[in-house]
Amino acid sequence: MTPPWPLLLHRHRSFSTCSSSHRRPLCPSVSAMVVLGGRVAWACSVLLLLQLAGASHVVYETHLLETEAAAADVPPSILDAELSTGYHFRPIKNWINDPNAPMYYKGWYHFFYQYNPKGAVWGNIVWAHSVSRDLINWVALETAIQPSIKSDKYGCWSGSATILRDGTPVIMYTGIDRADINYEVQNIAFPKNKSDPLLREWVKPRSNPIIVPEGGINATQFRDPTTAWYADGHWRLLIGALSGASRGVAYVYRSRDFMRWTRVRKPLHSAPTGMWECPDLYPVTVDGRQNGLDTSVTSSPRVKHVLKNSLDLRRYDYYTVGTYNRKTERYVPDNPAGDEHHLRYDYGNFYASKTFYDPIKRRRILWGWANESDTAVDDVAKGWAGIQAIPRKVWLDPSGRQLMQWPVEELEALRAKKPVSLKDRVVKRGEHVEVTGLRSSQADVEVSFEVPSLEGAEALDPALANDAQKLCSVRGADVEGGVGPFGLWVLASSKLEEKTAVFFRVFKAARNINSTKPVVLMCSDPTTSSLNPNLYKPTFAGFVDTDIAKGKISLRSLIDRSVVESFGAGGRTCILSRVYPTLALGKNAHLHVFNNGKVDIKVSQLTAWEMKKPALMNGA
């Protein structure tokens, strides 16, 4: 994979092996724990997690000389602990990238991820493994998968988990089996002891690899098997690929026994977008309910499917909503232009996403990786790189046109008991109002805006009608508009030398668009987020499919020191940004509502909670 933006050392497809390390369980009675009820079970869970803290990634030694040499060349603020995230998932140190094989099993949420145990840049990748009771507090276990057989000797790359019909979890992943080229094959692993709810050890059968690139497939662009689904006596899964010079492809493979797989003659779907990494296909209900569906639900007339792909060239994820026909093994997007004008889970720093079905709360949960926006030298100096976005519940909007997303409800347990509120406050042209009474460097902010009039909305340049990011870059937070920009300044310094703006801006419909509905732009603008000049600070933006003519729109922003993760209009548009302030750290971070539009706006309700630090985050 190629770097997604300047200054960053991203996850490249090269590999060196690392040695195995196995340890005995720290809590032999864990199997008995899951049958306990009520407070006893919860107390045992906490005790177990505290015991397991000793099995976190602190076992790996840091390259001290490398870190000390690099530290001399980076700003002191980069090394400040106040930039280390508190409630976004990350290991205690070192590099992480793709989320892999999330699942729920015997009372525990399992999360695997691409991890470098030896440093804060890509390399030496293994499958790290963490477990949680609530998707918020995490403990790292022993490495789950690492190079150990011929078919993964030179790499253990991304994959997915499937729960078989007898309840056995199984992992499918991409392995590299040649030293001279990235020759990609698909491998399988089973839990050594499926009665262990923590799934500590995994074994690889001798039959690996179980899928190899045949029939003209480009063997260096053939990876990331999906969660499988079952129907009509067959399992199916997808593998992402590249056909020819530029066509992204999702190949379908079928099996009766999950061990012997045959490729379907035609791909599920393809488009001229470049390589499709980390594909995902899953069902959603069309009745507006937020309930998720098991991946194997395919036959109901009230079900649509979502096909997501991660674009290796453009470095973002996009999805379409459409119809999957299990008889023909083909997928057709509802919107014929969906592979050209892309809907995205997140219009910011978010990639290689993966969903899973949570059978306990009957919801589909989305994970996504957010890389750093500083330099590789910075990452080596601070000793860590990469986080995961907050797990999000996803469902189909009642319109059927797009997905909705919202942070999992468990996150709210981290909110302080007494929030700060602002109600019915008019914010006039050029005005900003500080929200005080909380430590806003780690906060959860929900705000509802009222826009009394759209008469002053700017005309939308037809040339930018399909390019939200460019529109935001030329009409940023500090550029006065008609209706907006209005929104939040977060992680702001006392004199506003530093601030990250998350805002809306309303335009009149462009003449070349067959609609009279006002166009709403949502933007995250970090261009003034830091005085550090050696950072990548792009504006991120997406259009919001909402009826602003009703005069109302909402925003929720999760602030976590070096992360700003925002949800517009109830989760219709989402943007995650990485920022690295030098002044707006800890108690010196401020929060404001601002309006740089000519039209007054009203904050009908703002509620802001300071976030308590999670009890456990992999030992960090």
Short mmCIF file of N, CA, C and O in Angstrom, two decimals, residues 454 517-518 520 544-553 569 572:
data_model
loop_
_atom_site.label_atom_id
_atom_site.label_comp_id
_atom_site.label_asym_id
_atom_site.label_seq_id
_atom_site.Cartn_x
_atom_site.Cartn_y
_atom_site.Cartn_z
N LEU A 454 -32.95 31.00 5.68
CA LEU A 454 -31.98 30.55 4.69
C LEU A 454 -31.84 31.55 3.55
O LEU A 454 -31.18 31.28 2.55
N LYS A 517 -33.45 21.82 -3.15
CA LYS A 517 -33.18 21.71 -1.72
C LYS A 517 -31.83 22.35 -1.39
O LYS A 517 -30.85 22.13 -2.09
N PRO A 518 -31.77 23.16 -0.34
CA PRO A 518 -30.48 23.74 0.06
C PRO A 518 -29.44 22.66 0.30
O PRO A 518 -29.75 21.55 0.75
N VAL A 520 -26.19 21.33 2.29
CA VAL A 520 -25.53 21.49 3.58
C VAL A 520 -24.15 20.85 3.52
O VAL A 520 -24.02 19.66 3.21
N VAL A 544 -24.29 16.82 3.67
CA VAL A 544 -25.21 16.22 4.63
C VAL A 544 -26.59 16.12 3.97
O VAL A 544 -27.18 17.13 3.59
N ASP A 545 -27.09 14.90 3.86
CA ASP A 545 -28.40 14.66 3.26
C ASP A 545 -29.48 14.90 4.31
O ASP A 545 -29.97 13.97 4.95
N THR A 546 -29.85 16.15 4.51
CA THR A 546 -30.84 16.52 5.51
C THR A 546 -31.65 17.70 5.01
O THR A 546 -31.19 18.45 4.13
N ASP A 547 -32.84 17.86 5.54
CA ASP A 547 -33.71 18.95 5.12
C ASP A 547 -33.53 20.14 6.04
O ASP A 547 -34.25 20.30 7.02
N ILE A 548 -32.53 20.97 5.74
CA ILE A 548 -32.24 22.14 6.55
C ILE A 548 -33.34 23.20 6.44
O ILE A 548 -33.40 24.13 7.26
N ALA A 549 -34.23 23.04 5.47
CA ALA A 549 -35.34 23.99 5.33
C ALA A 549 -36.22 24.01 6.57
O ALA A 549 -36.93 24.99 6.83
N LYS A 550 -36.18 22.92 7.34
CA LYS A 550 -36.93 22.88 8.60
C LYS A 550 -36.26 23.71 9.68
O LYS A 550 -36.82 23.90 10.77
N GLY A 551 -35.05 24.17 9.39
CA GLY A 551 -34.39 25.11 10.28
C GLY A 551 -33.62 24.52 11.43
O GLY A 551 -33.20 25.25 12.34
N LYS A 552 -33.38 23.20 11.43
CA LYS A 552 -32.67 22.59 12.54
C LYS A 552 -31.60 21.62 12.03
O LYS A 552 -31.79 20.95 11.01
N ILE A 553 -30.51 21.53 12.78
CA ILE A 553 -29.45 20.55 12.48
C ILE A 553 -28.65 20.32 13.76
O ILE A 553 -28.51 21.23 14.60
N ALA A 569 -25.95 15.78 11.92
CA ALA A 569 -27.35 15.46 11.62
C ALA A 569 -27.72 14.06 12.06
O ALA A 569 -28.28 13.28 11.29
N ARG A 572 -25.63 11.24 9.93
CA ARG A 572 -25.69 11.12 8.47
C ARG A 572 -24.34 11.39 7.82
O ARG A 572 -24.02 10.81 6.77
#
